[in-house]
Amino acid sequence: MSKQFCNDFKNDVLFKYLLYDDLDPDCIFMLKLFIENILNIKCHQITVLNPDLNPKYVNDKDMVLDIKVKTTNGDIIDIEMQNSTFSKSHYYRFQQYGATLLASQKEKGKDYTETAHPVYQIIFIDDIDKDNLKLIDTYRSINDEGMVEKYNLTTRSYVQLPYINIIRKQKGLKRMTGIEVALYIFKNGIDNDIIGLTDQGVINIMKKKLEKFNEEAELRDMYYKRDLNRAANKSEKQEIYEKGKAEGRIEGELKRTVDLIEARYGIREEEWVLSLNIKQLKTIDKIIFKEEEYQMFKQLIEKISE
C-alpha cells in the first residue's frame, strides 16, 4: 500500500471521509457549513444515509453522499452530495439522479403530500461553465417570468471550484468566509498560505481530518485506487474518442474514393473499395485520371499487392 500523503479533498474517498459520520461533531460542522451556505437551509438535524467507507465501492461510477435533513422549520429534505465533472452525459445523469431520488419517496397507498420531500443536489465541479461565471450556480423549476414553481421539489447547485481562486484574488484569504476557505482547500489543498491562518475553525478541522485519514493504510489504499480508477476511465474515454476520430477519417476517405470512381466511370463500387488494402487505396488517386477504361483501371489496382 502506498505511504504517499493523501491531500486532495476532490478525491471521492477523502471527500466522503470528511463528511460521512453524523456522530462526529467535526463531520456535522462541515456538513452544516456546506448545506447552510450553499443551499441557504438551516439544519436542525442531519442524518447520513450511506456512511459506509467500503473498498468494494471504490470502482463505482460515482460515490454519492446521501443525507436527510430536518430543518429548523421542521421540514424534511433529502440531499445528495458528490464530486463530478461537466459533460452532456453528466448533466443528464444529475437530473436523472434527482428524479430517481424524488420518485423513490412515493409510498403505495399514501398521498404525495405525505411522502414527498424536497430534493437538493450539491455537486462539486473542478471546472467552470463559461456561460455562468459564479461560485455557486443553482437551478430550480421556474416559469417564464423567473418565479419559482409552487411547492418546487428539486433544486440543483453546482459549486464551480476554480472560481474560488477569483474570490481569493478579490478578497484575500484573511477576509474569506468559512465556506469560501473550505472550498479554497477543496480546490488547492492545504497550502502554505492556508497553514498561516490559525484562527479559522474550518482549517483546523480539515487539517485534523487529513492527518487522521493518512494514518489509515486501508483508506490511503482506497484513495489511490480511486485515483487510478478515475485516471483509467479518463484515458479509456480519450482512447475511444481518438479511435472514433480516426474511424471517422477513414470512413470519410472511403466515401470520397467511392464518389470519385462513380464520378469518373459512372459505376458505384462500395464493396470493391472496402476490399482494397491501404496501398491500393492510395494508388487510386494517382492513376484514376490516366486510365480511360474502368475495367483496365480496376485490373491495375487489383495487381497492386501490400
PDB file of C-alpha atoms in Angstrom:
ATOM      1  CA  MET A   1       0.000   0.000   0.000  1.00  0.00           C
ATOM      2  CA  SER A   2       1.195   3.496  -0.786  1.00  0.00           C
ATOM      3  CA  LYS A   3       2.623   5.647   2.014  1.00  0.00           C
ATOM      4  CA  GLN A   4       2.385   8.846  -0.011  1.00  0.00           C
ATOM      5  CA  PHE A   5       0.445  11.610   1.747  1.00  0.00           C
ATOM      6  CA  CYS A   6      -3.149  11.951   0.516  1.00  0.00           C
ATOM      7  CA  ASN A   7      -4.272  15.572   0.409  1.00  0.00           C
ATOM      8  CA  ASP A   8      -6.851  16.104  -2.373  1.00  0.00           C
ATOM      9  CA  PHE A   9     -10.370  16.533  -0.974  1.00  0.00           C
ATOM     10  CA  LYS A  10     -11.727  16.211  -4.528  1.00  0.00           C
ATOM     11  CA  ASN A  11     -10.844  12.518  -4.316  1.00  0.00           C
ATOM     12  CA  ASP A  12     -14.173  10.787  -3.608  1.00  0.00           C
ATOM     13  CA  VAL A  13     -12.802   8.709  -0.711  1.00  0.00           C
ATOM     14  CA  LEU A  14     -11.305  11.664   1.174  1.00  0.00           C
ATOM     15  CA  PHE A  15     -14.359  13.780   0.320  1.00  0.00           C
ATOM     16  CA  LYS A  16     -16.683  11.215   1.899  1.00  0.00           C
ATOM     17  CA  TYR A  17     -14.378  10.721   4.901  1.00  0.00           C
ATOM     18  CA  LEU A  18     -14.652  14.445   5.651  1.00  0.00           C
ATOM     19  CA  LEU A  19     -18.461  14.268   5.833  1.00  0.00           C
ATOM     20  CA  TYR A  20     -19.679  10.709   6.370  1.00  0.00           C
ATOM     21  CA  ASP A  21     -20.007  10.361  10.178  1.00  0.00           C
ATOM     22  CA  ASP A  22     -23.106  12.102  11.553  1.00  0.00           C
ATOM     23  CA  LEU A  23     -21.999  11.206  15.110  1.00  0.00           C
ATOM     24  CA  ASP A  24     -18.730  13.103  14.698  1.00  0.00           C
ATOM     25  CA  PRO A  25     -19.025  16.828  15.619  1.00  0.00           C
ATOM     26  CA  ASP A  26     -16.398  17.761  13.022  1.00  0.00           C
ATOM     27  CA  CYS A  27     -18.288  15.994  10.220  1.00  0.00           C
ATOM     28  CA  ILE A  28     -21.522  17.654  11.324  1.00  0.00           C
ATOM     29  CA  PHE A  29     -19.773  21.041  11.368  1.00  0.00           C
ATOM     30  CA  MET A  30     -18.593  20.562   7.775  1.00  0.00           C
ATOM     31  CA  LEU A  31     -21.963  19.229   6.595  1.00  0.00           C
ATOM     32  CA  LYS A  32     -23.773  22.212   8.105  1.00  0.00           C
ATOM     33  CA  LEU A  33     -21.202  24.578   6.615  1.00  0.00           C
ATOM     34  CA  PHE A  34     -21.838  23.278   3.096  1.00  0.00           C
ATOM     35  CA  ILE A  35     -25.601  22.743   3.350  1.00  0.00           C
ATOM     36  CA  GLU A  36     -26.480  26.014   5.060  1.00  0.00           C
ATOM     37  CA  ASN A  37     -24.229  28.210   2.914  1.00  0.00           C
ATOM     38  CA  ILE A  38     -24.771  26.546  -0.474  1.00  0.00           C
ATOM     39  CA  LEU A  39     -28.497  25.793  -0.148  1.00  0.00           C
ATOM     40  CA  ASN A  40     -29.488  28.527   2.335  1.00  0.00           C
ATOM     41  CA  ILE A  41     -31.122  25.947   4.613  1.00  0.00           C
ATOM     42  CA  LYS A  42     -30.949  25.988   8.415  1.00  0.00           C
ATOM     43  CA  CYS A  43     -30.283  22.493   9.742  1.00  0.00           C
ATOM     44  CA  HIS A  44     -31.730  21.153  12.985  1.00  0.00           C
ATOM     45  CA  GLN A  45     -30.759  17.509  12.482  1.00  0.00           C
ATOM     46  CA  ILE A  46     -28.531  15.810   9.882  1.00  0.00           C
ATOM     47  CA  THR A  47     -28.507  12.080   9.122  1.00  0.00           C
ATOM     48  CA  VAL A  48     -26.083  10.477   6.654  1.00  0.00           C
ATOM     49  CA  LEU A  49     -27.933   7.589   4.985  1.00  0.00           C
ATOM     50  CA  ASN A  50     -24.909   5.825   3.435  1.00  0.00           C
ATOM     51  CA  PRO A  51     -21.970   6.310   5.811  1.00  0.00           C
ATOM     52  CA  ASP A  52     -20.002   3.200   4.779  1.00  0.00           C
ATOM     53  CA  LEU A  53     -16.454   3.671   3.516  1.00  0.00           C
ATOM     54  CA  ASN A  54     -16.154   0.265   1.894  1.00  0.00           C
ATOM     55  CA  PRO A  55     -13.324  -0.725  -0.507  1.00  0.00           C
ATOM     56  CA  LYS A  56     -15.836  -2.526  -2.745  1.00  0.00           C
ATOM     57  CA  TYR A  57     -17.351   0.844  -3.733  1.00  0.00           C
ATOM     58  CA  VAL A  58     -14.043   2.306  -4.969  1.00  0.00           C
ATOM     59  CA  ASN A  59     -14.795   1.316  -8.574  1.00  0.00           C
ATOM     60  CA  ASP A  60     -18.329   2.747  -8.572  1.00  0.00           C
ATOM     61  CA  LYS A  61     -19.026   5.330 -11.276  1.00  0.00           C
ATOM     62  CA  ASP A  62     -19.966   7.870  -8.606  1.00  0.00           C
ATOM     63  CA  MET A  63     -19.514   7.850  -4.830  1.00  0.00           C
ATOM     64  CA  VAL A  64     -22.526   9.860  -3.695  1.00  0.00           C
ATOM     65  CA  LEU A  65     -23.269  11.000  -0.142  1.00  0.00           C
ATOM     66  CA  ASP A  66     -26.999  10.731   0.659  1.00  0.00           C
ATOM     67  CA  ILE A  67     -28.265  12.905   3.509  1.00  0.00           C
ATOM     68  CA  LYS A  68     -31.588  13.542   5.213  1.00  0.00           C
ATOM     69  CA  VAL A  69     -32.026  16.876   6.964  1.00  0.00           C
ATOM     70  CA  LYS A  70     -34.634  18.168   9.361  1.00  0.00           C
ATOM     71  CA  THR A  71     -34.672  21.951   9.128  1.00  0.00           C
ATOM     72  CA  THR A  72     -35.263  24.412  11.947  1.00  0.00           C
ATOM     73  CA  ASN A  73     -38.778  24.829  10.487  1.00  0.00           C
ATOM     74  CA  GLY A  74     -39.442  21.111  10.916  1.00  0.00           C
ATOM     75  CA  ASP A  75     -39.299  20.336   7.173  1.00  0.00           C
ATOM     76  CA  ILE A  76     -37.688  17.109   5.977  1.00  0.00           C
ATOM     77  CA  ILE A  77     -35.455  17.338   2.911  1.00  0.00           C
ATOM     78  CA  ASP A  78     -33.225  14.899   1.022  1.00  0.00           C
ATOM     79  CA  ILE A  79     -29.766  15.989  -0.082  1.00  0.00           C
ATOM     80  CA  GLU A  80     -27.297  14.324  -2.428  1.00  0.00           C
ATOM     81  CA  MET A  81     -23.655  15.466  -2.457  1.00  0.00           C
ATOM     82  CA  GLN A  82     -20.922  14.388  -4.867  1.00  0.00           C
ATOM     83  CA  ASN A  83     -17.826  15.375  -6.834  1.00  0.00           C
ATOM     84  CA  SER A  84     -18.088  15.274 -10.606  1.00  0.00           C
ATOM     85  CA  THR A  85     -17.265  16.965 -13.914  1.00  0.00           C
ATOM     86  CA  PHE A  86     -19.150  18.882 -16.600  1.00  0.00           C
ATOM     87  CA  SER A  87     -20.322  17.000 -19.698  1.00  0.00           C
ATOM     88  CA  LYS A  88     -23.615  16.471 -21.511  1.00  0.00           C
ATOM     89  CA  SER A  89     -23.748  12.935 -20.113  1.00  0.00           C
ATOM     90  CA  HIS A  90     -23.203  14.189 -16.560  1.00  0.00           C
ATOM     91  CA  TYR A  91     -25.881  16.894 -16.878  1.00  0.00           C
ATOM     92  CA  TYR A  92     -28.347  14.175 -17.895  1.00  0.00           C
ATOM     93  CA  ARG A  93     -27.171  11.938 -15.073  1.00  0.00           C
ATOM     94  CA  PHE A  94     -27.531  14.648 -12.400  1.00  0.00           C
ATOM     95  CA  GLN A  95     -31.114  15.303 -13.468  1.00  0.00           C
ATOM     96  CA  GLN A  96     -31.942  11.594 -13.551  1.00  0.00           C
ATOM     97  CA  TYR A  97     -30.441  11.110 -10.075  1.00  0.00           C
ATOM     98  CA  GLY A  98     -32.619  13.899  -8.737  1.00  0.00           C
ATOM     99  CA  ALA A  99     -35.731  12.476 -10.400  1.00  0.00           C
ATOM    100  CA  THR A 100     -34.942   8.965  -9.129  1.00  0.00           C
ATOM    101  CA  LEU A 101     -34.450  10.218  -5.583  1.00  0.00           C
ATOM    102  CA  LEU A 102     -37.770  12.051  -5.771  1.00  0.00           C
ATOM    103  CA  ALA A 103     -39.612   9.041  -7.241  1.00  0.00           C
ATOM    104  CA  SER A 104     -38.222   6.728  -4.557  1.00  0.00           C
ATOM    105  CA  GLN A 105     -40.118   8.685  -1.876  1.00  0.00           C
ATOM    106  CA  LYS A 106     -43.529   7.510  -3.117  1.00  0.00           C
ATOM    107  CA  GLU A 107     -45.249   5.001  -0.827  1.00  0.00           C
ATOM    108  CA  LYS A 108     -48.172   2.908  -2.025  1.00  0.00           C
ATOM    109  CA  GLY A 109     -51.483   3.950  -0.515  1.00  0.00           C
ATOM    110  CA  LYS A 110     -50.197   7.310   0.714  1.00  0.00           C
ATOM    111  CA  ASP A 111     -50.865  10.753  -0.709  1.00  0.00           C
ATOM    112  CA  TYR A 112     -47.959  12.590  -2.344  1.00  0.00           C
ATOM    113  CA  THR A 113     -48.204  15.343   0.254  1.00  0.00           C
ATOM    114  CA  GLU A 114     -47.458  12.765   2.958  1.00  0.00           C
ATOM    115  CA  THR A 115     -44.306  11.336   1.396  1.00  0.00           C
ATOM    116  CA  ALA A 116     -42.787  13.959  -0.914  1.00  0.00           C
ATOM    117  CA  HIS A 117     -39.800  15.888   0.450  1.00  0.00           C
ATOM    118  CA  PRO A 118     -37.764  18.477  -1.452  1.00  0.00           C
ATOM    119  CA  VAL A 119     -34.656  17.031  -3.099  1.00  0.00           C
ATOM    120  CA  TYR A 120     -31.458  19.065  -3.214  1.00  0.00           C
ATOM    121  CA  GLN A 121     -28.243  18.184  -5.013  1.00  0.00           C
ATOM    122  CA  ILE A 122     -24.849  19.723  -4.276  1.00  0.00           C
ATOM    123  CA  ILE A 123     -22.336  18.894  -6.995  1.00  0.00           C
ATOM    124  CA  PHE A 124     -18.714  19.995  -6.605  1.00  0.00           C
ATOM    125  CA  ILE A 125     -17.167  20.571 -10.040  1.00  0.00           C
ATOM    126  CA  ASP A 126     -13.472  21.254 -10.707  1.00  0.00           C
ATOM    127  CA  ASP A 127     -14.411  23.261 -13.789  1.00  0.00           C
ATOM    128  CA  ILE A 128     -16.336  26.412 -14.762  1.00  0.00           C
ATOM    129  CA  ASP A 129     -19.286  26.751 -17.114  1.00  0.00           C
ATOM    130  CA  LYS A 130     -18.192  29.769 -19.183  1.00  0.00           C
ATOM    131  CA  ASP A 131     -21.845  30.808 -19.552  1.00  0.00           C
ATOM    132  CA  ASN A 132     -22.327  31.017 -15.757  1.00  0.00           C
ATOM    133  CA  LEU A 133     -19.314  32.608 -14.116  1.00  0.00           C
ATOM    134  CA  LYS A 134     -20.107  32.244 -10.428  1.00  0.00           C
ATOM    135  CA  LEU A 135     -19.054  30.119  -7.471  1.00  0.00           C
ATOM    136  CA  ILE A 136     -22.461  28.537  -6.856  1.00  0.00           C
ATOM    137  CA  ASP A 137     -24.778  28.044  -9.831  1.00  0.00           C
ATOM    138  CA  THR A 138     -28.264  26.938  -8.689  1.00  0.00           C
ATOM    139  CA  TYR A 139     -31.220  25.646 -10.736  1.00  0.00           C
ATOM    140  CA  ARG A 140     -34.899  25.273  -9.836  1.00  0.00           C
ATOM    141  CA  SER A 141     -38.174  24.869 -11.734  1.00  0.00           C
ATOM    142  CA  ILE A 142     -39.301  28.387 -12.755  1.00  0.00           C
ATOM    143  CA  ASN A 143     -41.826  29.993 -15.117  1.00  0.00           C
ATOM    144  CA  ASP A 144     -41.169  32.444 -17.968  1.00  0.00           C
ATOM    145  CA  GLU A 145     -41.147  35.356 -15.506  1.00  0.00           C
ATOM    146  CA  GLY A 146     -38.469  33.696 -13.391  1.00  0.00           C
ATOM    147  CA  MET A 147     -40.772  32.795 -10.490  1.00  0.00           C
ATOM    148  CA  VAL A 148     -40.052  29.503  -8.731  1.00  0.00           C
ATOM    149  CA  GLU A 149     -42.818  26.933  -9.147  1.00  0.00           C
ATOM    150  CA  LYS A 150     -45.058  26.494  -6.091  1.00  0.00           C
ATOM    151  CA  TYR A 151     -44.001  23.569  -3.902  1.00  0.00           C
ATOM    152  CA  ASN A 152     -40.900  23.096  -6.042  1.00  0.00           C
ATOM    153  CA  LEU A 153     -39.296  19.759  -5.148  1.00  0.00           C
ATOM    154  CA  THR A 154     -35.953  19.762  -6.974  1.00  0.00           C
ATOM    155  CA  THR A 155     -33.003  22.116  -6.596  1.00  0.00           C
ATOM    156  CA  ARG A 156     -29.539  21.517  -8.024  1.00  0.00           C
ATOM    157  CA  SER A 157     -26.448  23.552  -7.105  1.00  0.00           C
ATOM    158  CA  TYR A 158     -23.151  23.308  -8.962  1.00  0.00           C
ATOM    159  CA  VAL A 159     -20.172  24.507  -6.930  1.00  0.00           C
ATOM    160  CA  GLN A 160     -17.607  25.622  -9.515  1.00  0.00           C
ATOM    161  CA  LEU A 161     -14.373  25.207  -7.555  1.00  0.00           C
ATOM    162  CA  PRO A 162     -11.947  27.135  -9.842  1.00  0.00           C
ATOM    163  CA  TYR A 163     -13.994  30.291  -9.223  1.00  0.00           C
ATOM    164  CA  ILE A 164     -12.809  30.330  -5.594  1.00  0.00           C
ATOM    165  CA  ASN A 165      -9.384  31.492  -6.793  1.00  0.00           C
ATOM    166  CA  ILE A 166     -11.033  34.567  -8.325  1.00  0.00           C
ATOM    167  CA  ILE A 167     -12.681  35.307  -4.970  1.00  0.00           C
ATOM    168  CA  ARG A 168      -9.339  34.854  -3.238  1.00  0.00           C
ATOM    169  CA  LYS A 169      -7.781  37.495  -5.531  1.00  0.00           C
ATOM    170  CA  GLN A 170     -10.671  39.874  -4.877  1.00  0.00           C
ATOM    171  CA  LYS A 171     -10.878  39.472  -1.088  1.00  0.00           C
ATOM    172  CA  GLY A 172      -7.659  37.879   0.111  1.00  0.00           C
ATOM    173  CA  LEU A 173      -7.589  34.739   2.258  1.00  0.00           C
ATOM    174  CA  LYS A 174      -7.960  36.553   5.570  1.00  0.00           C
ATOM    175  CA  ARG A 175     -11.279  38.120   4.544  1.00  0.00           C
ATOM    176  CA  MET A 176     -12.781  34.933   3.123  1.00  0.00           C
ATOM    177  CA  THR A 177     -15.714  33.285   4.921  1.00  0.00           C
ATOM    178  CA  GLY A 178     -15.632  29.771   6.369  1.00  0.00           C
ATOM    179  CA  ILE A 179     -17.387  28.248   3.345  1.00  0.00           C
ATOM    180  CA  GLU A 180     -15.021  30.079   0.978  1.00  0.00           C
ATOM    181  CA  VAL A 181     -11.975  28.814   2.867  1.00  0.00           C
ATOM    182  CA  ALA A 182     -13.326  25.244   2.781  1.00  0.00           C
ATOM    183  CA  LEU A 183     -13.885  25.459  -0.977  1.00  0.00           C
ATOM    184  CA  TYR A 184     -10.439  27.005  -1.423  1.00  0.00           C
ATOM    185  CA  ILE A 185      -8.960  23.951   0.316  1.00  0.00           C
ATOM    186  CA  PHE A 186     -11.088  21.670  -1.890  1.00  0.00           C
ATOM    187  CA  LYS A 187      -9.563  23.337  -4.945  1.00  0.00           C
ATOM    188  CA  ASN A 188      -5.988  23.997  -3.822  1.00  0.00           C
ATOM    189  CA  GLY A 189      -5.353  21.768  -0.821  1.00  0.00           C
ATOM    190  CA  ILE A 190      -3.913  22.957   2.482  1.00  0.00           C
ATOM    191  CA  ASP A 191      -1.150  25.113   1.022  1.00  0.00           C
ATOM    192  CA  ASN A 192       1.351  27.342   2.829  1.00  0.00           C
ATOM    193  CA  ASP A 193      -0.976  30.340   2.742  1.00  0.00           C
ATOM    194  CA  ILE A 194      -3.761  28.344   4.399  1.00  0.00           C
ATOM    195  CA  ILE A 195      -1.475  26.945   7.098  1.00  0.00           C
ATOM    196  CA  GLY A 196      -0.698  30.510   8.174  1.00  0.00           C
ATOM    197  CA  LEU A 197      -4.367  31.148   9.061  1.00  0.00           C
ATOM    198  CA  THR A 198      -4.677  29.666  12.545  1.00  0.00           C
ATOM    199  CA  ASP A 199      -7.914  31.383  13.587  1.00  0.00           C
ATOM    200  CA  GLN A 200     -10.199  29.545  11.144  1.00  0.00           C
ATOM    201  CA  GLY A 201     -12.008  26.580  12.724  1.00  0.00           C
ATOM    202  CA  VAL A 202     -12.707  25.057   9.323  1.00  0.00           C
ATOM    203  CA  ILE A 203      -8.963  24.876   8.586  1.00  0.00           C
ATOM    204  CA  ASN A 204      -8.239  23.102  11.865  1.00  0.00           C
ATOM    205  CA  ILE A 205     -10.982  20.544  11.208  1.00  0.00           C
ATOM    206  CA  MET A 206      -9.855  19.816   7.656  1.00  0.00           C
ATOM    207  CA  LYS A 207      -6.208  19.526   8.759  1.00  0.00           C
ATOM    208  CA  LYS A 208      -7.194  17.127  11.539  1.00  0.00           C
ATOM    209  CA  LYS A 209      -9.314  15.027   9.175  1.00  0.00           C
ATOM    210  CA  LEU A 210      -6.463  14.886   6.689  1.00  0.00           C
ATOM    211  CA  GLU A 211      -3.989  13.708   9.318  1.00  0.00           C
ATOM    212  CA  LYS A 212      -6.344  11.013  10.649  1.00  0.00           C
ATOM    213  CA  PHE A 213      -7.123   9.825   7.132  1.00  0.00           C
ATOM    214  CA  ASN A 214      -3.438   9.370   6.355  1.00  0.00           C
ATOM    215  CA  GLU A 215      -2.942   7.279   9.486  1.00  0.00           C
ATOM    216  CA  GLU A 216      -5.206   4.566   7.995  1.00  0.00           C
ATOM    217  CA  ALA A 217      -3.412   2.406   5.430  1.00  0.00           C
ATOM    218  CA  GLU A 218      -6.688   0.979   4.084  1.00  0.00           C
ATOM    219  CA  LEU A 219      -8.119   4.451   3.487  1.00  0.00           C
ATOM    220  CA  ARG A 220      -4.948   5.554   1.700  1.00  0.00           C
ATOM    221  CA  ASP A 221      -5.130   2.465  -0.475  1.00  0.00           C
ATOM    222  CA  MET A 222      -8.773   3.217  -1.344  1.00  0.00           C
ATOM    223  CA  TYR A 223      -7.782   6.812  -2.140  1.00  0.00           C
ATOM    224  CA  TYR A 224      -5.130   5.762  -4.651  1.00  0.00           C
ATOM    225  CA  LYS A 225      -7.282   3.054  -6.190  1.00  0.00           C
ATOM    226  CA  ARG A 226      -9.995   5.664  -6.701  1.00  0.00           C
ATOM    227  CA  ASP A 227      -7.493   7.986  -8.371  1.00  0.00           C
ATOM    228  CA  LEU A 228      -6.239   5.166 -10.602  1.00  0.00           C
ATOM    229  CA  ASN A 229      -9.806   4.200 -11.480  1.00  0.00           C
ATOM    230  CA  ARG A 230     -10.647   7.784 -12.461  1.00  0.00           C
ATOM    231  CA  ALA A 231      -7.430   8.099 -14.485  1.00  0.00           C
ATOM    232  CA  ALA A 232      -8.094   4.805 -16.278  1.00  0.00           C
ATOM    233  CA  ASN A 233     -11.652   5.874 -17.141  1.00  0.00           C
ATOM    234  CA  LYS A 234     -10.407   9.208 -18.450  1.00  0.00           C
ATOM    235  CA  SER A 235      -7.692   7.503 -20.507  1.00  0.00           C
ATOM    236  CA  GLU A 236     -10.175   4.975 -21.886  1.00  0.00           C
ATOM    237  CA  LYS A 237     -12.605   7.740 -22.867  1.00  0.00           C
ATOM    238  CA  GLN A 238      -9.797   9.631 -24.625  1.00  0.00           C
ATOM    239  CA  GLU A 239      -8.748   6.451 -26.430  1.00  0.00           C
ATOM    240  CA  ILE A 240     -12.322   5.833 -27.590  1.00  0.00           C
ATOM    241  CA  TYR A 241     -12.574   9.462 -28.709  1.00  0.00           C
ATOM    242  CA  GLU A 242      -9.331   9.279 -30.698  1.00  0.00           C
ATOM    243  CA  LYS A 243     -10.355   5.938 -32.199  1.00  0.00           C
ATOM    244  CA  GLY A 244     -13.693   7.426 -33.205  1.00  0.00           C
ATOM    245  CA  LYS A 245     -11.956  10.372 -34.856  1.00  0.00           C
ATOM    246  CA  ALA A 246      -9.632   8.008 -36.738  1.00  0.00           C
ATOM    247  CA  GLU A 247     -12.513   5.790 -37.812  1.00  0.00           C
ATOM    248  CA  GLY A 248     -14.414   8.872 -38.923  1.00  0.00           C
ATOM    249  CA  ARG A 249     -11.473   9.987 -41.065  1.00  0.00           C
ATOM    250  CA  ILE A 250     -11.153   6.521 -42.634  1.00  0.00           C
ATOM    251  CA  GLU A 251     -14.881   6.318 -43.308  1.00  0.00           C
ATOM    252  CA  GLY A 252     -14.785   9.756 -44.911  1.00  0.00           C
ATOM    253  CA  GLU A 253     -11.821   8.806 -47.093  1.00  0.00           C
ATOM    254  CA  LEU A 254     -13.513   5.601 -48.295  1.00  0.00           C
ATOM    255  CA  LYS A 255     -16.681   7.506 -49.207  1.00  0.00           C
ATOM    256  CA  ARG A 256     -14.613  10.079 -51.089  1.00  0.00           C
ATOM    257  CA  THR A 257     -12.947   7.278 -53.096  1.00  0.00           C
ATOM    258  CA  VAL A 258     -16.286   5.643 -53.957  1.00  0.00           C
ATOM    259  CA  ASP A 259     -17.674   9.025 -55.059  1.00  0.00           C
ATOM    260  CA  LEU A 260     -14.544   9.702 -57.129  1.00  0.00           C
ATOM    261  CA  ILE A 261     -14.826   6.393 -59.026  1.00  0.00           C
ATOM    262  CA  GLU A 262     -18.529   6.991 -59.640  1.00  0.00           C
ATOM    263  CA  ALA A 263     -17.852  10.483 -60.974  1.00  0.00           C
ATOM    264  CA  ARG A 264     -15.081   9.195 -63.278  1.00  0.00           C
ATOM    265  CA  TYR A 265     -16.620   5.977 -64.579  1.00  0.00           C
ATOM    266  CA  GLY A 266     -20.328   6.152 -63.647  1.00  0.00           C
ATOM    267  CA  ILE A 267     -20.056   2.998 -61.522  1.00  0.00           C
ATOM    268  CA  ARG A 268     -20.527   2.901 -57.738  1.00  0.00           C
ATOM    269  CA  GLU A 269     -18.242   0.235 -56.252  1.00  0.00           C
ATOM    270  CA  GLU A 270     -18.638   0.383 -52.459  1.00  0.00           C
ATOM    271  CA  GLU A 271     -17.930  -3.313 -51.753  1.00  0.00           C
ATOM    272  CA  TRP A 272     -14.904  -3.352 -54.028  1.00  0.00           C
ATOM    273  CA  VAL A 273     -13.409  -0.235 -52.447  1.00  0.00           C
ATOM    274  CA  LEU A 274     -13.915  -1.706 -48.961  1.00  0.00           C
ATOM    275  CA  SER A 275     -11.994  -4.831 -50.036  1.00  0.00           C
ATOM    276  CA  LEU A 276      -8.867  -2.867 -51.046  1.00  0.00           C
ATOM    277  CA  ASN A 277      -5.741  -2.549 -48.920  1.00  0.00           C
ATOM    278  CA  ILE A 278      -4.127   0.759 -47.932  1.00  0.00           C
ATOM    279  CA  LYS A 279      -1.565   0.708 -50.754  1.00  0.00           C
ATOM    280  CA  GLN A 280      -4.271   0.080 -53.362  1.00  0.00           C
ATOM    281  CA  LEU A 281      -6.419   2.903 -51.995  1.00  0.00           C
ATOM    282  CA  LYS A 282      -3.511   5.351 -52.089  1.00  0.00           C
ATOM    283  CA  THR A 283      -2.764   4.408 -55.714  1.00  0.00           C
ATOM    284  CA  ILE A 284      -6.295   5.187 -56.934  1.00  0.00           C
ATOM    285  CA  ASP A 285      -5.725   8.962 -56.903  1.00  0.00           C
ATOM    286  CA  LYS A 286      -2.538   8.547 -58.944  1.00  0.00           C
ATOM    287  CA  ILE A 287      -3.961   6.540 -61.851  1.00  0.00           C
ATOM    288  CA  ILE A 288      -7.710   7.175 -61.967  1.00  0.00           C
ATOM    289  CA  PHE A 289      -7.402  10.076 -64.423  1.00  0.00           C
ATOM    290  CA  LYS A 290      -4.745   8.314 -66.529  1.00  0.00           C
ATOM    291  CA  GLU A 291      -6.896   5.292 -67.399  1.00  0.00           C
ATOM    292  CA  GLU A 292      -9.992   5.829 -69.543  1.00  0.00           C
ATOM    293  CA  GLU A 293     -11.453   2.309 -69.286  1.00  0.00           C
ATOM    294  CA  TYR A 294     -12.933   1.267 -65.941  1.00  0.00           C
ATOM    295  CA  GLN A 295     -12.066  -2.448 -66.253  1.00  0.00           C
ATOM    296  CA  MET A 296      -8.431  -1.645 -67.086  1.00  0.00           C
ATOM    297  CA  PHE A 297      -8.293   0.779 -64.127  1.00  0.00           C
ATOM    298  CA  LYS A 298      -9.725  -1.931 -61.850  1.00  0.00           C
ATOM    299  CA  GLN A 299      -7.223  -4.545 -63.073  1.00  0.00           C
ATOM    300  CA  LEU A 300      -4.299  -2.198 -62.457  1.00  0.00           C
ATOM    301  CA  ILE A 301      -5.441  -1.563 -58.878  1.00  0.00           C
ATOM    302  CA  GLU A 302      -6.007  -5.271 -58.168  1.00  0.00           C
ATOM    303  CA  LYS A 303      -2.472  -6.139 -59.354  1.00  0.00           C
ATOM    304  CA  ILE A 304      -1.010  -3.992 -56.587  1.00  0.00           C
ATOM    305  CA  SER A 305      -0.034  -6.009 -53.504  1.00  0.00           C
ATOM    306  CA  GLU A 306       0.751  -4.864 -49.938  1.00  0.00           C
TER     307      GLU A 306
END
